[in-house]
Amino acid sequence: MAKRTRPTLAEIREAHARIRPHIHCTPVVTCETLDRMTGCELHFKCENLQKAGAFKSRGACNAVLCLSDAEAAHGVVTHSSGNHAAALARAARIRGIEAHIVMPSNSPDVKVEAVRGYGGRIIFCEPNQPAREATASRVQLETGATMIHPYDDVRIIAGQGTAVIELLEDVPSLDAVMTPVGGGGLLSGTLIAGKGINPALRIVAAEPANADDSFQGWKRGQYVPSESPDTIADGLKTGLGKLTLPIIHELVDDILLAKENAIREALLLILERAKLVIEPSSAVPLAALLTNEHGLAGQRIGIILSGGNIDLRNFRFA
Amino acid sequence: MAKRTRPTLAEIREAHARIRPHIHCTPVVTCETLDRMTGCELHFKCENLQKAGAFKSRGACNAVLCLSDAEAAHGVVTHSSGNHAAALARAARIRGIEAHIVMPSNSPDVKVEAVRGYGGRIIFCEPNQPAREATASRVQLETGATMIHPYDDVRIIAGQGTAVIELLEDVPSLDAVMTPVGGGGLLSGTLIAGKGINPALRIVAAEPANADDSFQGWKRGQYVPSESPDTIADGLKTGLGKLTLPIIHELVDDILLAKENAIREALLLILERAKLVIEPSSAVPLAALLTNEHGLAGQRIGIILSGGNIDLRNFRFA
């Protein structure tokens, strides 16, 4: 499977069966006020309540459980300062193998503690992309560990695609599904699984206007890199990968943009009205719905709330 | 039913069938970190995700749907500045009748807006208990509306008891259930339904140490009024009622106290770790578990998160 370029719906279903004992089948929540404000019927798939606080646990579990025993014996390695790092450390602990996590030396304490809490071995590096990649390669050479990329990996994409399977089991009559897009793992898995189950399902991505590389690339039919994006949605700063870009360009129905103020307001609305703690990335689809001509009025829309890892004590509420 | 002193389990099941189309069957959420911190296996019943943001929607719906058509034609009345007011306004709107809500003139805007949003007719009064009761009585005389007390009402107690029915359907093997206690409606309903379903189920209440009237009264076997309590858990300032006190004194297994600092810390833990927005009252059971000798170590415990109506923009996080 590892050398293929995209998973099939059947493989996403296999991934679901594989990871099910180790993840939450997260609840789907509705909110009358947000329905009224958007003029849609919204169904929030609560991956903020997922293990390790994000959908990333799905892909990481699937990737680690797909390893042969011989591969697994050498552990796994990745470079990430975000949710993938904690999710991979947790997945490795489930399998009883080592996770080597390369993190920038300026990573927030809370993220370092999360990885450590799941038993990950942390290797700090200079806080830039070349140092991250070089350090991860060195660790890979030294240990023989398998590199698990946060999104550009067929096993990861398959795992992330399991969320929409559960969502459609809970609410089969959805007209559309929205996800945020950063590296594109969640969106790619959602596209393959969602349209595989129901070809008429519209799948709409949402992206910060300040990090609109996916939108620009999709409009032009080419790769556009993500260059020094400045957005509160820290999980969405990454650009698309070699595997995720073609899936998205082929299958996505629309990509909507959201400005920073709208993302902030949507975050507060979900906290205050839906009573769910989410990270800023998860607020982008609602922000986009509230501020765009989207052609989804009156429709039944599933929104995947991607994660809940936010530093509330330092969040500027007022 | 209205003149009886407590509902039976069968009546609580009838209430559940009656209100089910109008309320959420709220999800049950777990959190590894909080399990580790308490040494228990915790199952959070998310009434913070309930309609109108609190379990109060259960009792209010049941009470309003129990009215005869002749009674209903004159509407309902209550005095409350809290979750019961919004829940009753919402329940009345479902039945298409008027809700007269007497609120103190100093009620926070957000609470007034909630009642108004559900179409309630608000009558302001001086911010003291005699004025509230006198105004409500006057409105009752003028309109013929039925008074729906926030907790000392058999229909309300029956409605609140439906939450533990759902909780035990989701997690039948619970050893214990915890609820906060203010006026005692939720606790009373939980006691009758929970012990009715499983007589071996331990049911433990939690109360702010700064508003410990229920605990003091239970210890002494008498009524102790709630006098000028000073607690962040604003929903728990009320004393027990004539109906709720005897149920609680007869059936409750323990009442644990929690200090203000512990309630605050538990609130932050549930926000940051369980990713759920709750109001301070809902944090009291976890706070009590974290700071008492409780004899519940290693047990499987359901905790009813009573509500999620908190003013986050003015909450002191740091």
XYZ file of C-alpha atoms in Angstrom:
636
model
C 0.000 0.000 0.000
C 2.837 2.409 0.856
C 3.942 2.989 -2.736
C 0.484 3.696 -4.122
C -0.651 7.265 -4.574
C -4.098 7.151 -2.971
C -6.220 4.757 -0.925
C -9.485 3.291 -2.213
C -12.758 3.457 -0.302
C -12.310 -0.245 0.482
C -8.908 0.496 2.010
C -10.370 3.327 4.064
C -12.975 0.901 5.368
C -10.201 -1.566 6.213
C -8.372 1.230 8.011
C -11.540 1.937 9.984
C -11.828 -1.669 11.130
C -8.114 -1.629 12.031
C -8.116 1.528 14.150
C -11.591 1.277 15.672
C -10.472 -0.326 18.949
C -7.984 2.494 19.496
C -9.941 5.632 18.630
C -13.186 7.249 19.670
C -16.202 7.067 17.404
C -16.711 10.778 18.091
C -20.170 12.271 18.574
C -21.995 14.509 16.111
C -23.387 17.682 17.675
C -25.956 20.187 16.410
C -26.696 23.757 17.494
C -29.920 25.651 16.752
C -28.285 29.065 17.016
C -25.600 28.273 14.456
C -28.226 26.777 12.138
C -30.167 30.018 12.381
C -27.061 32.132 11.761
C -25.941 30.175 8.688
C -29.342 29.244 7.268
C -28.063 25.675 7.002
C -28.531 22.507 9.071
C -25.097 21.876 10.554
C -23.806 18.587 11.980
C -20.471 18.936 13.734
C -18.302 15.804 13.766
C -16.361 16.247 17.002
C -12.782 15.230 16.258
C -11.835 17.743 18.941
C -13.037 14.977 21.278
C -10.846 12.407 19.503
C -7.944 10.680 21.303
C -5.027 13.102 21.627
C -7.475 15.878 20.746
C -7.508 15.645 16.939
C -8.395 13.556 13.857
C -4.646 12.926 13.481
C -5.041 9.909 15.779
C -6.891 8.136 12.980
C -4.120 8.354 10.398
C -1.328 7.787 12.896
C -2.995 4.654 14.282
C -3.586 3.292 10.821
C -0.022 3.927 9.671
C 1.510 2.323 12.769
C -0.823 -0.680 12.689
C -0.075 -1.215 8.961
C 3.647 -1.758 9.624
C 5.025 -5.280 9.337
C 6.478 -6.687 12.551
C 9.959 -6.305 11.067
C 9.344 -2.633 10.269
C 7.634 -1.987 13.571
C 10.591 -3.375 15.518
C 12.613 -0.306 14.475
C 9.984 2.198 15.513
C 8.640 5.226 13.671
C 9.930 8.744 13.128
C 8.379 12.052 12.107
C 9.030 15.749 12.346
C 6.118 17.771 13.636
C 5.353 20.246 16.356
C 1.637 19.721 16.095
C -1.135 17.190 16.544
C 0.512 14.543 14.348
C 3.447 14.323 16.762
C 1.267 13.490 19.760
C -0.967 11.196 17.709
C 2.023 9.242 16.377
C 3.579 8.902 19.836
C 0.266 7.575 21.115
C -0.124 5.146 18.199
C 3.414 3.823 18.709
C 2.729 3.245 22.401
C -0.366 1.239 21.483
C 1.800 -1.034 19.324
C 4.573 -1.069 21.931
C 7.207 0.456 19.664
C 9.353 3.558 19.808
C 8.331 6.921 18.290
C 11.141 9.344 17.500
C 9.658 12.814 17.231
C 11.765 15.618 15.815
C 10.496 18.931 17.197
C 11.756 22.495 16.717
C 13.583 23.747 19.808
C 11.030 26.559 20.189
C 7.988 24.240 20.397
C 5.506 25.279 23.090
C 5.888 23.375 26.367
C 2.350 22.055 26.142
C 3.086 20.309 22.809
C 6.357 18.865 24.102
C 4.549 17.588 27.212
C 1.816 15.992 25.089
C 4.365 13.974 23.086
C 6.286 13.070 26.234
C 3.045 12.086 27.959
C 2.449 9.487 25.255
C 5.983 8.149 25.691
C 7.496 9.674 22.547
C 11.291 10.163 22.322
C 11.834 13.828 21.462
C 14.795 15.037 19.401
C 15.009 18.812 19.303
C 16.359 20.633 16.238
C 16.798 24.180 14.967
C 13.407 25.749 14.244
C 13.475 25.650 10.431
C 12.297 23.239 7.772
C 15.758 22.090 6.481
C 16.912 21.302 10.040
C 13.713 19.368 10.724
C 14.084 17.250 7.618
C 17.824 16.689 8.088
C 17.377 15.686 11.722
C 14.543 13.311 10.881
C 16.641 11.719 8.109
C 19.546 11.270 10.495
C 17.310 9.638 13.103
C 15.857 7.407 10.412
C 19.346 6.285 9.334
C 20.496 5.720 12.910
C 17.469 3.756 14.055
C 15.971 2.189 10.937
C 12.646 3.714 11.979
C 9.915 4.129 9.374
C 9.151 7.743 8.438
C 5.472 8.569 8.901
C 4.711 11.813 7.091
C 1.875 13.843 8.651
C -0.261 13.855 5.486
C 1.579 12.755 2.342
C 1.243 9.035 3.042
C -1.436 6.674 1.727
C -1.914 5.029 5.134
C -2.369 8.431 6.771
C -4.869 9.576 4.142
C -6.786 6.314 4.581
C -6.939 6.825 8.343
C -8.158 10.414 8.077
C -10.877 9.268 5.681
C -12.509 7.214 8.422
C -14.058 10.275 10.104
C -16.469 10.931 7.244
C -17.488 7.259 7.222
C -18.693 7.625 10.818
C -20.287 10.984 10.054
C -22.295 9.513 7.162
C -23.307 6.552 9.315
C -24.713 9.003 11.884
C -26.279 11.423 9.350
C -26.717 9.559 6.047
C -28.738 12.337 4.431
C -26.023 15.001 4.354
C -25.903 17.194 1.249
C -22.353 18.393 1.847
C -19.298 17.944 4.065
C -16.775 20.634 4.934
C -13.243 20.260 6.283
C -10.399 22.700 6.770
C -7.390 22.222 4.493
C -3.726 22.498 5.481
C -1.541 19.653 4.202
C -4.664 18.047 2.808
C -4.659 14.660 4.544
C -8.089 15.071 6.129
C -9.554 16.621 2.986
C -8.122 13.902 0.696
C -9.408 11.066 2.861
C -12.780 12.787 3.155
C -13.013 13.224 -0.620
C -12.251 9.586 -1.424
C -14.456 8.123 1.292
C -17.263 10.679 1.071
C -17.669 10.597 -2.706
C -17.058 6.852 -2.711
C -20.039 6.374 -0.424
C -22.208 9.018 -2.078
C -21.035 10.467 -5.411
C -23.593 13.273 -5.102
C -22.121 14.486 -1.801
C -20.606 17.952 -2.167
C -17.265 18.307 -0.411
C -16.120 21.819 0.282
C -12.805 22.817 1.834
C -12.176 25.937 3.877
C -8.859 27.724 4.165
C -7.633 30.888 5.881
C -7.447 33.775 3.402
C -4.012 34.462 4.908
C -2.835 30.947 3.959
C -4.670 30.441 0.679
C -2.089 28.336 -1.157
C -4.538 25.444 -1.712
C -7.165 27.794 -3.111
C -4.674 29.528 -5.429
C -3.246 26.218 -6.642
C -6.699 24.740 -7.221
C -7.814 27.804 -9.217
C -4.682 27.650 -11.391
C -4.469 23.872 -11.610
C -0.928 23.786 -10.272
C 1.101 23.573 -7.076
C 1.379 26.800 -5.104
C 3.649 26.684 -2.075
C 2.577 27.964 1.346
C 4.825 30.955 1.986
C 5.107 32.513 5.449
C 1.366 32.408 6.151
C 0.177 34.550 9.050
C -2.957 32.978 10.523
C -4.428 32.117 13.914
C -5.229 28.689 12.385
C -1.777 27.297 13.122
C -2.683 23.808 11.934
C -3.318 25.043 8.388
C -0.022 26.716 7.543
C 1.329 23.738 5.591
C 1.068 23.398 1.815
C -0.421 20.432 -0.023
C 1.684 17.313 -0.613
C 2.539 15.314 -3.739
C -0.196 12.792 -2.919
C -2.877 15.097 -1.518
C -2.750 17.756 -4.276
C -3.958 15.572 -7.192
C -6.750 14.037 -5.086
C -7.969 17.475 -4.076
C -7.667 19.042 -7.530
C -9.611 16.138 -9.010
C -12.382 15.786 -6.472
C -13.010 18.892 -4.366
C -16.173 20.850 -5.218
C -15.108 24.211 -3.825
C -12.549 25.866 -1.592
C -13.851 28.792 0.473
C -11.657 31.354 2.182
C -12.076 32.902 5.619
C -10.497 36.042 6.974
C -8.802 36.124 10.361
C -11.586 38.090 12.074
C -14.178 35.651 10.804
C -12.135 32.659 12.031
C -11.859 34.267 15.465
C -15.590 34.993 15.630
C -16.480 31.477 14.459
C -14.183 30.024 17.125
C -15.970 32.029 19.809
C -19.367 31.019 18.431
C -18.486 27.322 18.597
C -17.139 27.728 22.138
C -20.088 29.783 23.380
C -22.977 28.322 21.431
C -21.990 24.752 20.582
C -20.108 24.428 23.927
C -17.157 22.750 22.235
C -13.505 23.606 22.756
C -11.851 23.663 19.331
C -8.576 24.899 17.939
C -8.682 27.793 15.461
C -8.239 25.524 12.401
C -11.558 23.856 13.224
C -13.398 27.178 13.079
C -12.435 27.902 9.468
C -15.332 26.046 7.771
C -17.953 27.834 9.895
C -16.154 31.144 9.332
C -16.215 30.512 5.580
C -19.926 29.622 5.652
C -20.741 32.797 7.554
C -18.857 35.117 5.190
C -19.125 33.680 1.651
C -21.657 33.240 -1.108
C -21.479 29.472 -0.899
C -24.590 28.069 -2.557
C -25.227 25.826 0.451
C -28.222 27.677 1.938
C -30.868 25.356 3.329
C -28.589 22.337 2.991
C -27.639 19.665 5.505
C -23.916 20.072 6.060
C -21.451 17.981 8.036
C -18.495 19.959 9.388
C -15.489 18.053 10.659
C -14.174 19.863 13.739
C -10.586 18.789 13.249
C -9.135 19.280 16.717
C -9.375 20.832 20.162
C -5.799 21.625 21.101
C -5.845 25.313 21.954
C -4.080 27.223 24.695
C -7.157 28.782 26.305
C -5.189 30.412 29.112
C -3.392 32.565 26.541
C -6.269 33.050 24.126
C -7.412 36.649 23.724
C -11.165 36.366 24.346
C -12.105 40.021 24.613
C -49.058 13.691 39.190
C -48.657 17.313 40.327
C -49.736 16.739 43.927
C -47.525 13.711 44.529
C -44.213 14.156 46.306
C -41.915 12.203 43.998
C -41.997 10.491 40.611
C -41.552 6.737 40.199
C -39.028 5.169 37.831
C -41.937 4.296 35.544
C -42.981 7.951 35.463
C -39.422 9.005 34.671
C -39.433 6.540 31.766
C -42.743 8.039 30.609
C -41.191 11.490 30.848
C -38.310 10.273 28.712
C -40.633 9.036 25.971
C -42.545 12.336 26.184
C -39.561 14.682 25.858
C -37.341 12.600 23.561
C -38.404 14.328 20.319
C -37.547 17.707 21.830
C -34.203 17.147 23.532
C -30.777 15.824 22.588
C -29.747 12.355 23.660
C -26.421 13.880 24.690
C -23.127 12.068 24.095
C -20.955 10.466 26.784
C -17.305 11.492 26.582
C -14.187 9.994 28.178
C -10.727 11.478 28.751
C -7.578 9.444 29.441
C -5.831 12.303 31.220
C -8.648 12.842 33.710
C -8.865 9.082 34.300
C -5.165 9.081 35.129
C -5.493 12.104 37.425
C -8.436 10.696 39.389
C -7.532 7.015 39.320
C -11.114 6.345 38.191
C -12.744 5.578 34.851
C -14.865 8.651 34.146
C -17.791 8.900 31.741
C -19.027 12.456 31.247
C -22.695 12.800 30.295
C -22.665 15.998 28.255
C -25.732 17.976 29.308
C -23.661 21.043 28.446
C -24.515 20.014 24.865
C -28.228 19.777 25.715
C -30.794 22.109 24.128
C -30.540 25.554 25.731
C -27.197 24.425 27.147
C -28.324 22.543 30.273
C -30.198 19.520 31.651
C -32.963 21.963 32.628
C -34.477 21.448 29.172
C -35.468 17.936 30.255
C -37.582 18.950 33.238
C -39.007 22.039 31.567
C -40.104 20.047 28.500
C -41.685 17.390 30.648
C -43.563 19.877 32.814
C -44.913 21.817 29.843
C -45.889 18.688 27.909
C -47.682 17.304 30.993
C -50.114 20.240 31.116
C -53.691 19.652 30.058
C -54.808 21.682 27.045
C -56.925 23.833 29.369
C -53.934 24.561 31.616
C -51.603 25.074 28.682
C -53.910 27.669 27.144
C -52.997 30.060 29.973
C -49.260 29.591 29.608
C -46.594 28.994 32.242
C -44.780 31.259 34.671
C -41.591 30.984 36.689
C -39.053 33.185 38.383
C -35.474 32.429 37.504
C -32.428 34.181 36.163
C -30.731 30.953 35.203
C -30.948 27.949 32.922
C -34.505 27.058 33.972
C -35.791 30.352 32.566
C -34.390 29.724 29.073
C -35.386 26.050 29.172
C -38.977 26.898 30.148
C -39.259 29.570 27.462
C -38.028 27.033 24.909
C -40.404 24.324 26.143
C -43.361 26.731 25.993
C -42.480 27.681 22.429
C -42.460 23.983 21.472
C -46.018 23.683 22.779
C -46.996 27.022 21.256
C -47.939 28.648 24.561
C -46.785 31.705 26.448
C -43.970 31.643 29.033
C -43.944 34.485 31.566
C -40.446 34.700 33.024
C -39.879 36.877 36.089
C -36.241 37.957 36.150
C -34.358 40.241 38.557
C -33.673 43.642 36.981
C -29.918 43.053 37.329
C -29.889 39.822 35.290
C -26.943 39.603 32.878
C -27.821 40.629 29.304
C -26.819 37.236 27.972
C -29.425 35.488 30.145
C -32.132 37.991 29.222
C -31.274 37.510 25.546
C -31.452 33.723 25.890
C -34.997 33.880 27.284
C -36.012 36.441 24.688
C -34.433 34.320 21.945
C -36.780 31.480 22.854
C -39.751 33.835 22.759
C -40.271 34.182 26.528
C -42.161 37.208 27.906
C -39.881 38.797 30.478
C -41.188 40.635 33.539
C -38.438 42.388 35.446
C -38.583 42.766 39.237
C -36.443 44.034 42.087
C -33.449 41.760 42.560
C -34.508 39.984 45.754
C -36.363 36.778 46.589
C -39.592 38.337 48.006
C -39.961 40.581 44.944
C -39.412 37.604 42.643
C -42.048 35.505 44.370
C -44.546 38.366 44.656
C -44.146 39.304 41.001
C -44.523 35.702 39.869
C -47.676 35.331 41.998
C -49.126 38.513 40.537
C -48.417 37.314 36.980
C -49.981 33.970 37.834
C -53.143 35.674 39.097
C -53.352 37.996 36.118
C -52.810 35.339 33.459
C -53.917 32.063 34.982
C -50.541 30.653 33.977
C -49.277 27.488 35.678
C -46.279 28.020 37.959
C -43.396 25.743 37.025
C -40.907 25.715 39.883
C -37.289 25.145 38.803
C -36.843 22.020 40.950
C -39.542 21.466 43.562
C -42.037 19.946 41.145
C -42.640 16.247 40.484
C -42.764 16.765 36.694
C -39.466 18.649 36.789
C -37.782 15.989 38.922
C -39.074 13.300 36.547
C -37.643 15.167 33.558
C -34.226 15.653 35.151
C -34.129 11.930 35.973
C -34.068 11.071 32.273
C -30.383 11.981 31.878
C -29.188 9.059 33.998
C -31.439 6.675 32.047
C -29.548 7.584 28.870
C -26.220 7.445 30.695
C -26.905 3.913 31.938
C -28.051 2.865 28.466
C -24.696 4.024 27.089
C -22.557 2.672 29.970
C -24.572 0.001 31.809
C -21.642 -1.129 33.965
C -21.203 2.097 35.950
C -20.360 1.675 39.650
C -21.361 5.207 40.597
C -22.923 8.403 39.277
C -22.105 11.925 40.432
C -24.113 15.109 40.006
C -23.764 18.591 41.436
C -26.457 19.644 43.910
C -28.150 23.058 44.119
C -31.930 22.917 44.442
C -31.703 19.160 44.089
C -33.877 18.517 41.031
C -31.176 16.786 39.000
C -29.908 14.863 42.017
C -33.413 13.728 43.044
C -34.316 12.523 39.580
C -30.943 10.797 39.257
C -31.421 9.042 42.608
C -34.880 7.688 41.782
C -34.030 6.630 38.234
C -30.475 5.452 38.909
C -31.258 3.349 41.971
C -34.498 2.205 40.372
C -32.551 0.759 37.459
C -29.646 -0.555 39.547
C -30.077 -0.573 43.344
C -26.329 -1.201 43.760
C -25.435 2.000 41.900
C -23.739 4.496 44.218
C -24.961 8.038 43.733
C -22.753 10.775 45.084
C -23.518 14.481 45.070
C -20.958 17.263 44.958
C -21.444 20.727 46.383
C -19.285 23.850 46.720
C -17.796 24.065 50.224
C -18.887 27.727 50.137
C -22.522 26.687 49.583
C -22.672 23.515 51.669
C -26.275 23.729 52.893
C -27.214 20.350 51.395
C -24.235 18.663 53.021
C -24.932 20.257 56.413
C -28.610 19.366 56.262
C -27.884 15.783 55.203
C -25.371 15.316 58.041
C -27.871 16.648 60.595
C -30.960 15.082 59.044
C -32.758 18.419 58.773
C -33.304 21.384 56.476
C -30.488 23.911 56.396
C -31.123 27.049 54.339
C -28.656 28.372 51.779
C -27.500 31.684 53.192
C -25.569 34.188 51.069
C -23.307 31.586 49.478
C -20.215 32.935 47.715
C -19.235 30.536 44.966
C -18.180 30.602 41.316
C -20.728 27.793 40.804
C -23.630 30.203 40.391
C -26.108 27.451 39.539
C -25.683 25.828 42.968
C -26.524 28.696 45.298
C -30.105 27.547 45.886
C -31.181 25.441 48.866
C -33.070 22.136 48.654
C -36.830 22.144 48.238
C -39.672 20.492 50.152
C -39.800 17.670 47.602
C -36.112 17.250 46.807
C -34.842 17.203 50.415
C -36.550 13.971 51.545
C -35.568 12.129 48.350
C -31.951 13.157 48.781
C -31.787 12.457 52.526
C -33.255 9.005 51.962
C -31.269 7.894 48.929
C -27.989 9.730 48.438
C -24.843 7.740 49.285
C -22.535 10.641 49.942
C -22.183 14.394 49.476
C -18.646 15.609 48.748
C -17.504 19.207 49.060
C -15.206 21.152 46.766
C -13.364 24.371 47.491
C -13.424 27.289 45.080
C -9.851 26.784 43.848
C -10.556 23.141 43.130
C -13.728 24.009 41.203
C -11.783 26.518 39.118
C -9.007 24.031 38.381
C -11.498 21.271 37.500
C -13.290 23.670 35.148
C -10.025 24.408 33.350
C -9.166 20.697 33.188
C -12.488 19.866 31.544
C -12.072 22.732 29.072
C -8.451 21.922 28.226
C -8.387 18.151 28.457
C -11.925 16.972 27.775
C -12.424 19.856 25.255
C -15.869 20.623 26.646
C -17.213 24.054 27.540
C -19.000 23.757 30.875
C -20.303 26.169 33.450
C -18.639 26.177 36.885
C -21.426 24.110 38.528
C -20.568 21.219 36.221
C -16.972 21.152 37.430
C -17.887 20.535 41.066
C -18.046 16.687 40.908
C -14.599 16.422 39.303
C -13.242 18.984 41.771
C -14.640 16.906 44.641
C -13.140 13.692 43.227
C -9.735 15.317 42.897
C -9.650 16.665 46.447
C -11.491 14.202 48.714
C -11.053 10.765 50.204
C -14.011 9.365 48.325
C -13.702 5.593 48.275
C -14.298 5.545 44.518
C -10.748 4.717 43.355
C -10.647 2.313 40.432
C -14.384 2.631 39.888
C -16.352 3.381 36.756
C -18.081 6.690 37.412
C -20.632 8.629 35.384
C -20.491 12.387 35.901
C -23.394 14.481 34.690
C -21.988 17.713 33.251
C -25.033 19.780 34.079
C -24.620 22.740 31.738
C -22.410 24.832 29.493
C -23.652 28.381 29.958
C -20.558 30.327 30.957
C -19.439 33.803 29.959
C -16.026 32.854 28.552
C -15.209 36.383 27.438
C -15.238 37.494 31.067
C -13.810 34.337 32.616
C -10.455 34.830 34.348
C -8.332 32.091 32.739
C -4.884 33.083 33.966
